[in-house]
CSV table of C-alpha atoms and ligand atoms in Angstrom, one decimal:
chain,number,residue,atom,x,y,z
R,1397,MET,CA,0.0,0.0,0.0
R,1398,ALA,CA,1.1,3.6,-0.7
R,1399,ALA,CA,2.5,5.7,2.2
R,1400,ARG,CA,-0.1,7.4,4.3
R,1401,ILE,CA,-1.2,10.8,3.1
R,1402,PRO,CA,0.4,13.6,5.1
R,1403,MET,CA,-1.6,16.6,6.4
R,1404,LYS,CA,-0.2,20.2,6.6
R,1405,ASN,CA,-2.5,21.5,9.3
R,1406,PRO,CA,-4.6,19.7,11.9
R,1407,ILE,CA,-8.3,19.5,12.2
R,1408,VAL,CA,-10.3,19.5,15.4
R,1409,GLU,CA,-11.7,16.1,16.3
R,1410,ILE,CA,-14.6,16.2,18.7
R,1411,ASP,CA,-15.6,12.8,20.1
R,1412,GLY,CA,-19.1,12.1,21.5
R,1413,ASP,CA,-21.4,9.6,23.1
R,1414,GLU,CA,-23.1,6.3,22.9
R,1415,MET,CA,-23.5,4.4,19.6
R,1416,THR,CA,-22.0,7.1,17.6
R,1417,ARG,CA,-18.9,7.0,19.8
R,1418,VAL,CA,-18.6,3.3,19.1
R,1419,LEU,CA,-18.9,3.9,15.3
R,1420,TRP,CA,-16.6,6.9,15.4
R,1421,ALA,CA,-13.7,4.8,16.7
R,1422,LEU,CA,-14.3,2.1,14.1
R,1423,VAL,CA,-14.6,4.5,11.2
R,1424,LYS,CA,-11.3,6.1,12.2
R,1425,GLU,CA,-9.5,2.8,12.7
R,1426,LYS,CA,-10.7,1.1,9.5
R,1427,LEU,CA,-11.4,4.0,7.0
R,1428,ILE,CA,-9.2,6.9,8.0
R,1429,LEU,CA,-6.0,6.0,9.8
R,1430,PRO,CA,-4.8,3.3,7.3
R,1431,TYR,CA,-4.7,6.0,4.6
R,1432,VAL,CA,-4.1,9.4,6.3
R,1433,ASP,CA,-1.4,10.4,8.6
R,1434,LEU,CA,-4.0,12.2,10.7
R,1435,LYS,CA,-3.2,15.5,12.4
R,1436,ALA,CA,-6.0,16.2,14.8
R,1437,GLU,CA,-6.5,18.1,18.0
R,1438,TYR,CA,-8.7,15.8,20.1
R,1439,TYR,CA,-11.5,16.9,22.4
R,1440,ASP,CA,-13.6,14.4,24.3
R,1441,LEU,CA,-17.2,15.8,24.5
R,1442,SER,CA,-18.6,12.6,26.1
R,1443,LEU,CA,-21.1,13.5,28.8
R,1444,THR,CA,-18.7,12.0,31.3
R,1445,ASN,CA,-15.9,14.3,30.3
R,1446,ARG,CA,-18.2,17.3,30.1
R,1447,GLU,CA,-19.2,16.6,33.6
R,1448,ALA,CA,-15.5,16.1,34.7
R,1449,THR,CA,-14.6,19.5,33.2
R,1450,GLU,CA,-17.8,21.2,34.2
R,1451,ASP,CA,-18.5,21.6,30.5
R,1452,ALA,CA,-15.3,23.7,29.9
R,1453,VAL,CA,-14.2,21.2,27.2
R,1454,THR,CA,-17.2,22.2,25.0
R,1455,ALA,CA,-16.3,25.9,24.7
R,1456,GLU,CA,-12.6,24.9,24.3
R,1457,SER,CA,-13.4,22.7,21.4
R,1458,ALA,CA,-15.4,25.5,19.7
R,1459,ARG,CA,-12.5,27.9,20.2
R,1460,ALA,CA,-10.2,25.3,18.7
R,1461,ILE,CA,-12.4,25.2,15.5
R,1462,SER,CA,-12.2,29.0,15.4
R,1463,ARG,CA,-8.4,28.7,15.6
R,1464,LEU,CA,-7.8,25.8,13.2
R,1465,GLY,CA,-10.6,26.5,10.8
R,1466,VAL,CA,-12.0,22.9,10.4
R,1467,GLY,CA,-13.6,20.6,12.9
R,1468,VAL,CA,-15.4,17.2,12.8
R,1469,LYS,CA,-17.8,16.3,15.5
R,1470,CYS,CA,-19.5,13.1,16.8
R,1471,ALA,CA,-23.0,13.2,18.1
R,1472,THR,CA,-23.3,14.1,21.8
R,1473,ILE,CA,-26.0,13.7,24.4
R,1474,THR,CA,-27.9,16.8,25.3
R,1475,ALA,CA,-28.5,16.4,29.0
R,1476,ASN,CA,-32.0,16.3,30.4
R,1477,GLU,CA,-33.4,15.0,33.7
R,1478,ALA,CA,-33.3,11.4,32.7
R,1479,ARG,CA,-29.7,11.7,31.6
R,1480,LYS,CA,-28.8,13.6,34.8
R,1481,THR,CA,-29.9,10.5,36.8
R,1482,GLU,CA,-28.3,8.0,34.3
R,1483,TYR,CA,-24.9,9.8,34.3
R,1484,HIS,CA,-25.1,11.1,37.9
R,1485,LEU,CA,-24.6,14.7,36.7
R,1486,LYS,CA,-24.0,17.7,39.0
R,1487,ALA,CA,-25.8,20.0,36.6
R,1488,LEU,CA,-27.9,20.1,33.4
R,1489,TYR,CA,-25.2,21.3,31.0
R,1490,PRO,CA,-26.5,23.1,27.9
R,1491,SER,CA,-26.6,21.3,24.5
R,1492,PRO,CA,-23.0,21.1,23.3
R,1493,ASN,CA,-24.2,21.9,19.8
R,1494,ALA,CA,-25.9,25.1,21.0
R,1495,THR,CA,-22.7,26.1,22.9
R,1496,ILE,CA,-20.6,25.5,19.8
R,1497,ARG,CA,-23.0,27.3,17.5
R,1498,SER,CA,-23.3,30.3,19.8
R,1499,ILE,CA,-19.5,30.6,19.7
R,1500,LEU,CA,-19.0,30.1,16.0
R,1501,ASP,CA,-22.3,31.7,14.9
R,1502,GLY,CA,-23.3,30.8,11.4
R,1503,THR,CA,-25.5,28.5,9.5
R,1504,VAL,CA,-26.0,24.7,9.4
R,1505,PHE,CA,-26.4,23.2,5.9
R,1506,ARG,CA,-28.0,19.8,5.8
R,1507,LYS,CA,-28.0,17.8,2.7
R,1508,PRO,CA,-29.3,14.3,2.0
R,1509,ILE,CA,-26.7,11.8,0.7
R,1510,VAL,CA,-28.3,10.3,-2.4
R,1511,VAL,CA,-28.0,6.6,-3.4
R,1512,SER,CA,-29.6,5.3,-6.5
R,1513,CYS,CA,-31.4,2.3,-4.9
R,1514,ILE,CA,-33.5,4.4,-2.5
R,1515,LYS,CA,-36.3,6.6,-3.6
R,1516,PRO,CA,-37.6,9.4,-1.4
R,1517,SER,CA,-41.0,8.8,0.3
R,1518,VAL,CA,-42.3,11.9,-1.3
R,1519,SER,CA,-42.8,10.7,-4.9
R,1520,THR,CA,-42.6,14.1,-6.5
R,1521,TRP,CA,-39.0,14.8,-5.2
R,1522,LYS,CA,-36.5,14.5,-8.0
R,1523,LYS,CA,-33.6,16.4,-6.5
R,1524,PRO,CA,-32.3,16.7,-2.9
R,1525,ILE,CA,-33.6,19.6,-0.7
R,1526,VAL,CA,-30.8,21.3,1.2
R,1527,ILE,CA,-31.8,22.8,4.6
R,1528,ALA,CA,-30.0,25.9,5.8
R,1529,ARG,CA,-30.5,26.2,9.5
R,1530,HIS,CA,-29.7,29.5,11.2
R,1531,ALA,CA,-27.6,28.3,14.1
R,1532,TYR,CA,-27.7,31.3,16.5
R,1533,GLY,CA,-30.2,32.3,19.1
R,1534,ASP,CA,-34.0,31.9,19.4
R,1535,ILE,CA,-35.0,29.2,21.8
R,1536,TYR,CA,-31.5,27.7,21.7
R,1537,LYS,CA,-30.1,30.7,23.7
R,1538,SER,CA,-33.0,31.8,25.7
R,1539,ALA,CA,-34.1,32.4,29.3
R,1540,GLU,CA,-37.0,30.5,30.7
R,1541,LEU,CA,-38.9,30.9,33.9
R,1542,LEU,CA,-41.4,28.7,35.7
R,1543,ILE,CA,-44.1,31.0,37.0
R,1544,PRO,CA,-45.5,29.7,40.3
R,1545,SER,CA,-48.7,31.7,40.4
R,1546,ALA,CA,-50.7,34.6,39.0
R,1547,GLY,CA,-48.8,37.8,38.3
R,1548,LYS,CA,-47.5,40.3,35.7
R,1549,VAL,CA,-44.8,39.4,33.1
R,1550,GLU,CA,-42.9,42.2,31.4
R,1551,LEU,CA,-40.1,42.6,28.8
R,1552,VAL,CA,-37.5,45.0,29.9
R,1553,TYR,CA,-34.6,46.4,27.9
R,1554,THR,CA,-32.0,48.6,29.4
R,1555,ASP,CA,-29.5,50.2,27.0
R,1556,THR,CA,-25.8,50.8,27.9
R,1557,ASP,CA,-26.7,54.4,29.2
R,1558,GLY,CA,-29.3,52.9,31.5
R,1559,PHE,CA,-32.3,54.0,29.5
R,1560,GLU,CA,-35.1,51.5,30.0
R,1561,LYS,CA,-37.9,50.3,27.7
R,1562,ARG,CA,-40.6,48.1,29.2
R,1563,ILE,CA,-43.6,46.4,27.6
R,1564,PRO,CA,-46.1,44.0,29.1
R,1565,VAL,CA,-46.0,40.4,28.0
R,1566,THR,CA,-49.1,39.2,29.8
R,1567,GLU,CA,-51.0,39.1,33.0
R,1568,MET,CA,-50.7,35.5,34.2
R,1569,THR,CA,-53.9,34.2,35.6
R,1570,GLY,CA,-52.2,31.3,37.3
R,1571,SER,CA,-49.0,29.2,37.2
R,1572,GLY,CA,-47.3,28.7,33.9
R,1573,VAL,CA,-44.2,29.3,31.9
R,1574,VAL,CA,-42.4,32.2,30.2
R,1575,LEU,CA,-39.6,32.3,27.6
R,1576,GLY,CA,-37.4,35.2,26.5
R,1577,MET,CA,-35.4,34.9,23.4
R,1578,HIS,CA,-33.3,37.1,21.0
R,1579,ASN,CA,-31.5,37.3,17.8
R,1580,LEU,CA,-28.9,39.8,16.4
R,1581,ASP,CA,-29.1,41.8,13.2
R,1582,GLU,CA,-25.5,40.8,12.4
R,1583,SER,CA,-26.3,37.1,12.9
R,1584,ILE,CA,-29.4,37.3,10.7
R,1585,LYS,CA,-27.4,39.1,8.0
R,1586,SER,CA,-24.6,36.6,8.1
R,1587,PHE,CA,-27.1,33.8,7.9
R,1588,ALA,CA,-28.5,35.4,4.7
R,1589,ARG,CA,-25.1,35.9,3.3
R,1590,SER,CA,-24.0,32.3,4.0
R,1591,CYS,CA,-27.2,31.0,2.3
R,1592,PHE,CA,-26.7,33.1,-0.8
R,1593,LEU,CA,-23.0,32.2,-1.1
R,1594,TYR,CA,-23.8,28.4,-0.7
R,1595,ALA,CA,-26.7,28.6,-3.1
R,1596,ILE,CA,-24.7,30.4,-5.8
R,1597,ASP,CA,-21.9,27.8,-5.4
R,1598,GLU,CA,-24.3,24.9,-5.7
R,1599,LYS,CA,-26.7,26.7,-8.2
R,1600,LEU,CA,-29.7,26.2,-6.1
R,1601,PRO,CA,-32.7,28.6,-5.8
R,1602,VAL,CA,-33.2,30.0,-2.3
R,1603,TRP,CA,-36.4,29.9,-0.3
R,1604,PHE,CA,-36.6,31.6,3.0
R,1605,SER,CA,-39.6,31.0,5.3
R,1606,ALA,CA,-40.7,32.5,8.7
R,1607,LYS,CA,-43.9,33.5,10.3
R,1608,ASP,CA,-44.0,37.3,10.0
R,1609,THR,CA,-47.7,37.5,9.8
R,1610,ILE,CA,-47.9,36.5,13.5
R,1611,SER,CA,-44.5,37.6,14.8
R,1612,LYS,CA,-44.4,40.9,13.1
R,1613,ILE,CA,-41.4,42.4,14.7
R,1614,TYR,CA,-39.2,39.3,15.4
R,1615,ASP,CA,-39.9,37.2,12.3
R,1616,GLY,CA,-40.6,40.5,10.4
R,1617,ARG,CA,-37.0,41.5,11.2
R,1618,PHE,CA,-35.7,38.2,9.7
R,1619,LYS,CA,-37.7,38.7,6.5
R,1620,GLU,CA,-36.6,42.4,6.2
R,1621,LEU,CA,-32.9,41.7,6.7
R,1622,PHE,CA,-32.9,38.7,4.4
R,1623,ASN,CA,-34.5,40.7,1.7
R,1624,GLN,CA,-32.1,43.6,2.3
R,1625,ILE,CA,-29.1,41.4,1.9
R,1626,TYR,CA,-30.5,39.9,-1.3
R,1627,GLU,CA,-31.4,43.3,-2.8
R,1628,THR,CA,-28.1,45.0,-1.9
R,1629,GLU,CA,-25.5,42.3,-2.2
R,1630,PHE,CA,-26.7,39.3,-4.1
R,1631,LYS,CA,-29.4,40.1,-6.6
R,1632,GLY,CA,-27.0,40.5,-9.5
R,1633,LYS,CA,-24.9,37.5,-8.5
R,1634,CYS,CA,-28.0,35.3,-8.2
R,1635,ALA,CA,-29.2,36.4,-11.6
R,1636,ALA,CA,-25.8,35.7,-13.1
R,1637,ALA,CA,-25.9,32.2,-11.5
R,1638,GLY,CA,-29.4,31.7,-12.8
R,1639,ILE,CA,-31.0,31.2,-9.4
R,1640,THR,CA,-34.0,32.9,-7.8
R,1641,TYR,CA,-34.9,34.0,-4.2
R,1642,PHE,CA,-38.3,34.0,-2.7
R,1643,TYR,CA,-39.8,34.5,0.7
R,1644,THR,CA,-42.9,32.7,1.9
R,1645,LEU,CA,-44.6,31.8,5.2
R,1646,ILE,CA,-43.3,28.6,6.9
R,1647,ASP,CA,-46.7,26.8,6.6
R,1648,ASP,CA,-46.9,27.7,2.8
R,1649,ALA,CA,-43.3,26.5,2.4
R,1650,VAL,CA,-44.1,23.1,4.1
R,1651,ALA,CA,-47.0,22.6,1.7
R,1652,ARG,CA,-44.9,23.5,-1.3
R,1653,VAL,CA,-42.1,21.2,-0.2
R,1654,VAL,CA,-44.2,18.1,-0.2
R,1655,LYS,CA,-45.7,18.9,-3.6
R,1656,GLY,CA,-42.6,20.1,-5.3
R,1657,GLU,CA,-39.6,18.5,-7.1
R,1658,GLY,CA,-36.9,19.5,-4.6
R,1659,GLY,CA,-33.6,20.9,-5.8
R,1660,PHE,CA,-33.5,24.1,-3.8
R,1661,LEU,CA,-32.0,25.6,-0.6
R,1662,TRP,CA,-34.6,26.0,2.1
R,1663,ALA,CA,-33.4,28.6,4.6
R,1664,CYS,CA,-35.0,28.1,8.0
R,1665,LYS,CA,-34.9,29.8,11.3
R,1666,ASN,CA,-33.2,27.8,14.0
R,1667,TYR,CA,-36.1,25.7,15.3
R,1668,ASP,CA,-37.7,25.3,11.9
R,1669,GLY,CA,-34.4,24.0,10.6
R,1670,ASP,CA,-34.0,21.6,13.5
R,1671,VAL,CA,-37.4,20.0,12.8
R,1672,MET,CA,-37.5,20.3,9.0
R,1673,SER,CA,-34.1,18.8,8.5
R,1674,ASP,CA,-35.2,15.6,10.3
R,1675,MET,CA,-38.3,15.5,8.2
R,1676,ILE,CA,-36.3,16.0,4.9
R,1677,ALA,CA,-33.7,13.4,6.1
R,1678,SER,CA,-36.4,10.7,7.0
R,1679,ALA,CA,-38.3,11.3,3.8
R,1680,SER,CA,-35.2,11.2,1.7
R,1681,GLY,CA,-34.4,7.7,3.2
R,1682,SER,CA,-32.9,7.8,6.7
R,1683,LEU,CA,-31.7,10.1,9.4
R,1684,ALA,CA,-28.3,8.5,8.9
R,1685,MET,CA,-28.1,9.7,5.3
R,1686,MET,CA,-28.0,13.4,6.1
R,1687,THR,CA,-24.8,15.5,6.2
R,1688,SER,CA,-24.5,18.5,8.3
R,1689,VAL,CA,-22.0,21.3,8.2
R,1690,LEU,CA,-21.9,24.5,10.3
R,1691,VAL,CA,-20.4,27.4,8.3
R,1692,SER,CA,-19.3,30.3,10.5
R,1693,PRO,CA,-19.4,33.8,8.9
R,1694,LYS,CA,-15.8,34.2,10.1
R,1695,GLY,CA,-14.8,31.2,8.0
R,1696,PRO,CA,-14.5,28.1,10.3
R,1697,VAL,CA,-16.5,25.1,9.5
R,1698,GLU,CA,-17.7,22.1,11.5
R,1699,TYR,CA,-18.8,18.8,10.0
R,1700,GLU,CA,-21.1,16.4,11.8
R,1701,ALA,CA,-23.9,13.9,11.3
R,1702,ALA,CA,-27.4,15.3,11.5
R,1703,HIS,CA,-28.6,12.4,13.7
R,1704,GLY,CA,-28.1,11.9,17.5
R,1705,THR,CA,-26.3,9.3,19.5
R,1706,VAL,CA,-28.7,6.5,18.5
R,1707,GLN,CA,-29.3,5.7,22.2
R,1708,GLN,CA,-31.5,2.6,21.8
R,1709,HIS,CA,-29.0,0.9,19.5
R,1710,TYR,CA,-26.3,1.7,22.2
R,1711,TYR,CA,-28.3,-0.1,24.9
R,1712,ARG,CA,-28.6,-3.1,22.6
R,1713,TRP,CA,-24.9,-3.0,21.7
R,1714,GLN,CA,-24.0,-2.9,25.4
R,1715,LYS,CA,-25.9,-6.2,25.8
R,1716,GLY,CA,-23.6,-7.7,23.1
R,1717,GLU,CA,-25.7,-7.2,20.0
R,1718,LYS,CA,-23.9,-6.1,16.8
R,1719,THR,CA,-26.5,-3.5,15.8
R,1720,SER,CA,-27.3,-2.4,12.3
R,1721,THR,CA,-26.5,1.2,12.9
R,1722,ASN,CA,-25.7,3.2,9.8
R,1723,PRO,CA,-22.4,5.1,9.9
R,1724,VAL,CA,-22.7,6.9,6.5
R,1725,ALA,CA,-23.4,10.4,7.9
R,1726,LEU,CA,-20.4,10.0,10.3
R,1727,ILE,CA,-18.2,8.9,7.4
R,1728,PHE,CA,-19.3,11.9,5.4
R,1729,ALA,CA,-18.6,14.2,8.4
R,1730,TRP,CA,-15.0,13.0,8.3
R,1731,THR,CA,-14.7,13.3,4.5
R,1732,GLY,CA,-16.2,16.8,4.6
R,1733,ALA,CA,-13.7,17.9,7.2
R,1734,LEU,CA,-10.7,16.3,5.3
R,1735,ALA,CA,-11.8,17.7,2.0
R,1736,LYS,CA,-12.2,21.2,3.5
R,1737,ARG,CA,-8.7,20.9,5.1
R,1738,ALA,CA,-7.3,19.8,1.7
R,1739,GLU,CA,-9.0,22.8,0.1
R,1740,LEU,CA,-7.6,25.3,2.6
R,1741,ASP,CA,-4.1,23.7,2.7
R,1742,ASN,CA,-4.0,23.1,-1.1
R,1743,THR,CA,-3.3,19.4,-0.6
R,1744,PRO,CA,-5.2,17.7,-3.4
R,1745,GLU,CA,-4.1,14.2,-2.4
R,1746,LEU,CA,-6.1,14.5,0.8
R,1747,GLY,CA,-9.1,15.9,-1.1
R,1748,GLY,CA,-8.9,13.0,-3.5
R,1749,PHE,CA,-8.9,10.5,-0.6
R,1750,ALA,CA,-12.0,12.1,0.9
R,1751,LYS,CA,-13.8,11.7,-2.5
R,1752,LYS,CA,-12.8,8.0,-2.8
R,1753,LEU,CA,-14.0,7.2,0.7
R,1754,GLU,CA,-17.4,8.8,-0.1
R,1755,GLN,CA,-17.6,6.8,-3.4
R,1756,ALA,CA,-16.8,3.6,-1.6
R,1757,ALA,CA,-19.5,4.2,1.0
R,1758,VAL,CA,-22.1,4.9,-1.7
R,1759,ALA,CA,-20.9,2.1,-4.0
R,1760,ALA,CA,-21.3,-0.4,-1.2
R,1761,ILE,CA,-24.9,0.6,-0.7
R,1762,GLU,CA,-25.7,0.6,-4.4
R,1763,ASN,CA,-24.2,-2.9,-4.6
R,1764,GLY,CA,-26.6,-4.1,-1.9
R,1765,GLU,CA,-24.4,-3.9,1.1
R,1766,MET,CA,-26.2,-1.7,3.6
R,1767,THR,CA,-27.6,-1.4,7.1
R,1768,ALA,CA,-31.2,-2.2,8.1
R,1769,ASP,CA,-32.5,1.4,8.0
R,1770,LEU,CA,-31.7,1.4,4.2
R,1771,ALA,CA,-32.4,-2.3,3.5
R,1772,ARG,CA,-36.1,-1.7,4.4
R,1773,LEU,CA,-36.4,0.9,1.6
R,1774,ALA,CA,-33.9,-0.2,-1.1
R,1775,VAL,CA,-35.0,-1.4,-4.5
R,1776,PRO,CA,-34.1,-4.2,-5.1
R,1777,THR,CA,-34.3,-5.5,-1.6
R,1778,PRO,CA,-30.8,-6.7,-0.5
R,1779,VAL,CA,-30.3,-10.3,0.5
R,1780,LYS,CA,-29.6,-9.3,4.0
R,1781,ALA,CA,-29.1,-6.2,6.1
R,1782,LEU,CA,-25.5,-5.8,7.4
R,1783,ASP,CA,-24.6,-4.9,11.0
R,1784,PHE,CA,-22.4,-1.8,11.4
R,1785,TRP,CA,-19.2,-3.8,11.6
R,1786,GLU,CA,-20.0,-5.7,8.3
R,1787,TYR,CA,-20.9,-2.5,6.5
R,1788,ILE,CA,-17.7,-0.7,7.5
R,1789,ASP,CA,-15.7,-3.7,6.4
R,1790,ALA,CA,-17.5,-3.7,3.1
R,1791,VAL,CA,-16.5,0.0,2.6
R,1792,ALA,CA,-13.0,-0.7,3.8
R,1793,SER,CA,-12.5,-3.5,1.3
R,1794,ARG,CA,-13.8,-1.3,-1.5
R,1795,LEU,CA,-11.5,1.5,-0.5
R,1796,TYR,CA,-8.6,-0.8,-0.2
R,1797,ARG,CA,-9.2,-2.3,-3.7
R,1798,GLY,CA,-9.6,1.2,-5.1
R,1799,TRP,CA,-6.4,2.1,-3.5
R,1800,LEU,CA,-4.2,-0.5,-5.0
G,3296,LIG,P1,-31.2,9.7,17.3
G,3296,LIG,O1,-30.0,9.3,17.9
G,3296,LIG,O2,-31.1,10.6,16.1
G,3296,LIG,O3,-32.0,8.4,16.9
G,3296,LIG,C1,-33.4,8.4,16.7
G,3296,LIG,C2,-33.8,7.1,15.9
G,3296,LIG,O4,-33.5,7.4,14.5
G,3296,LIG,C3,-33.0,5.9,16.3
G,3296,LIG,O5,-33.6,5.2,17.4
G,3296,LIG,C4,-33.0,5.1,15.0
G,3296,LIG,O6,-34.3,4.5,14.8
G,3296,LIG,C5,-32.9,6.2,14.0
G,3296,LIG,N1,-31.5,6.5,13.7
G,3296,LIG,C6,-30.8,7.7,13.9
G,3296,LIG,N2,-29.6,7.6,13.5
G,3296,LIG,C7,-29.4,6.3,13.0
G,3296,LIG,C8,-28.3,5.6,12.4
G,3296,LIG,N3,-27.1,6.2,12.3
G,3296,LIG,N4,-28.5,4.3,12.0
G,3296,LIG,C9,-29.7,3.8,12.1
G,3296,LIG,N5,-30.8,4.4,12.7
G,3296,LIG,C10,-30.6,5.6,13.1
G,3296,LIG,O7,-32.1,10.5,18.3
G,3296,LIG,P2,-32.5,10.2,19.8
G,3296,LIG,O8,-32.5,8.7,20.1
G,3296,LIG,O9,-33.8,10.9,20.0
G,3296,LIG,O10,-31.4,10.9,20.6
G,3296,LIG,C11,-30.4,10.2,21.3
G,3296,LIG,C12,-29.4,11.2,21.9
G,3296,LIG,O11,-28.8,12.0,20.8
G,3296,LIG,C13,-30.1,12.2,22.8
G,3296,LIG,O12,-29.4,12.3,24.0
G,3296,LIG,C14,-30.0,13.6,22.1
G,3296,LIG,O13,-29.7,14.6,23.0
G,3296,LIG,C15,-28.8,13.4,21.2
G,3296,LIG,N6,-28.8,14.1,20.0
G,3296,LIG,C16,-27.6,14.6,19.6
G,3296,LIG,C17,-27.4,15.3,18.4
G,3296,LIG,C18,-26.1,15.8,18.0
G,3296,LIG,O14,-25.2,15.7,18.7
G,3296,LIG,N7,-25.9,16.3,16.8
G,3296,LIG,C19,-28.6,15.5,17.5
G,3296,LIG,C20,-29.8,14.9,17.9
G,3296,LIG,C21,-29.9,14.3,19.2
G,3296,LIG,P3,-34.6,3.0,15.1
G,3296,LIG,O15,-34.5,2.9,16.6
G,3296,LIG,O16,-36.0,2.8,14.6
G,3296,LIG,O17,-33.6,2.1,14.5
G,3297,LIG,MG1,-32.8,17.9,15.8
């Protein structure tokens, strides 16, 4: 075999939890390390290590991505009460993804990985739909309050000179809940810019959806700034690239999406993007066939899988079962990061390897070697569904053969 491919600069490697942590190690061992002399700065974001470092490791990993420019991240548990008990946590740490996104800002692009033997469950879709999820603010960086009894709720803003503006939210008639959230003009504008840059690059029309008829000021601001960025910075460039931009209400967008042919970039607010990307991923085949990349307006990028830690599979794996968990999105997170590193460092050999690995992962599936989530949907139906170990071996042997 040829010598391993050298890397000029390191990437940030962020390890995670449960089943994806198991897959992560195997993908690295069998698909990356035999070919690449990996330079990586490693951060362990397992819940156990986040607890041990009182979550300091999460912010450190995000700052490392800012510094080095490229990161690859495994799925991580977002702690809740059940996890607090399960892992004996001192505190409910915030979602690591929310922490990383609030440091890097930016937009998450989610794109289904297309394989020829799987047809989307929406029969009219002919091309993939890419979701652009605004990755800053809204409910992901909000303040919440449990209200014990009746009383007045107000919104108060105090500017840096001490000037105060106060409006009523509601008169609570009894116990309940309140939520205060925000966004920043700069973040919304950079969201719009990232969307247009990505869309021009990929030649995709842009749809942006929000709910400005109800949220006239908050969502209205999103609509206004998105339009402003389009009109002042991108109108000519979009026309030159032959792509269009249009704004519509989120409910209208949903209706159009399931009747349309696909093949566009759907720019969504943070929560809409969270929900809609899982819908697009599932309807395109499987949650495990969705890539996800966070693009910061300052330049750095972080690649991950769109799915979570596949908790239920992990419990079965712990009992000794070789589960049929699909590692494709994790493989594409690695290839995305390596290809980006190659582009920034001008090391085409590394970029070429990333492409070969992606081709091997797709070719295995198209040749009938796939995990159960895909085997259920594939035409023709494969003889058997592989466990994750067998699938990774199938990709490894294709990669090896292609390498010789
Ligand atoms: P999940 O891990 O995405 O899994 C939900 C279900 O989707 C699984 O039970 C499985 O269905 C299917 N699935 C997802 N990925 C799969 C894969 N690679 N191969 C095969 N099937 C796959 O979501 P969850 O179970 O709701 O969440 C588990 C943990 O992940 C939570 O603690 C959550 O906080 C965390 N999470 C992390 C991230 C992230 O770090 N990016 C994102 C979302 C959730 P079947 O059981 O039917 O096979
Ligand atoms: Mg989600």
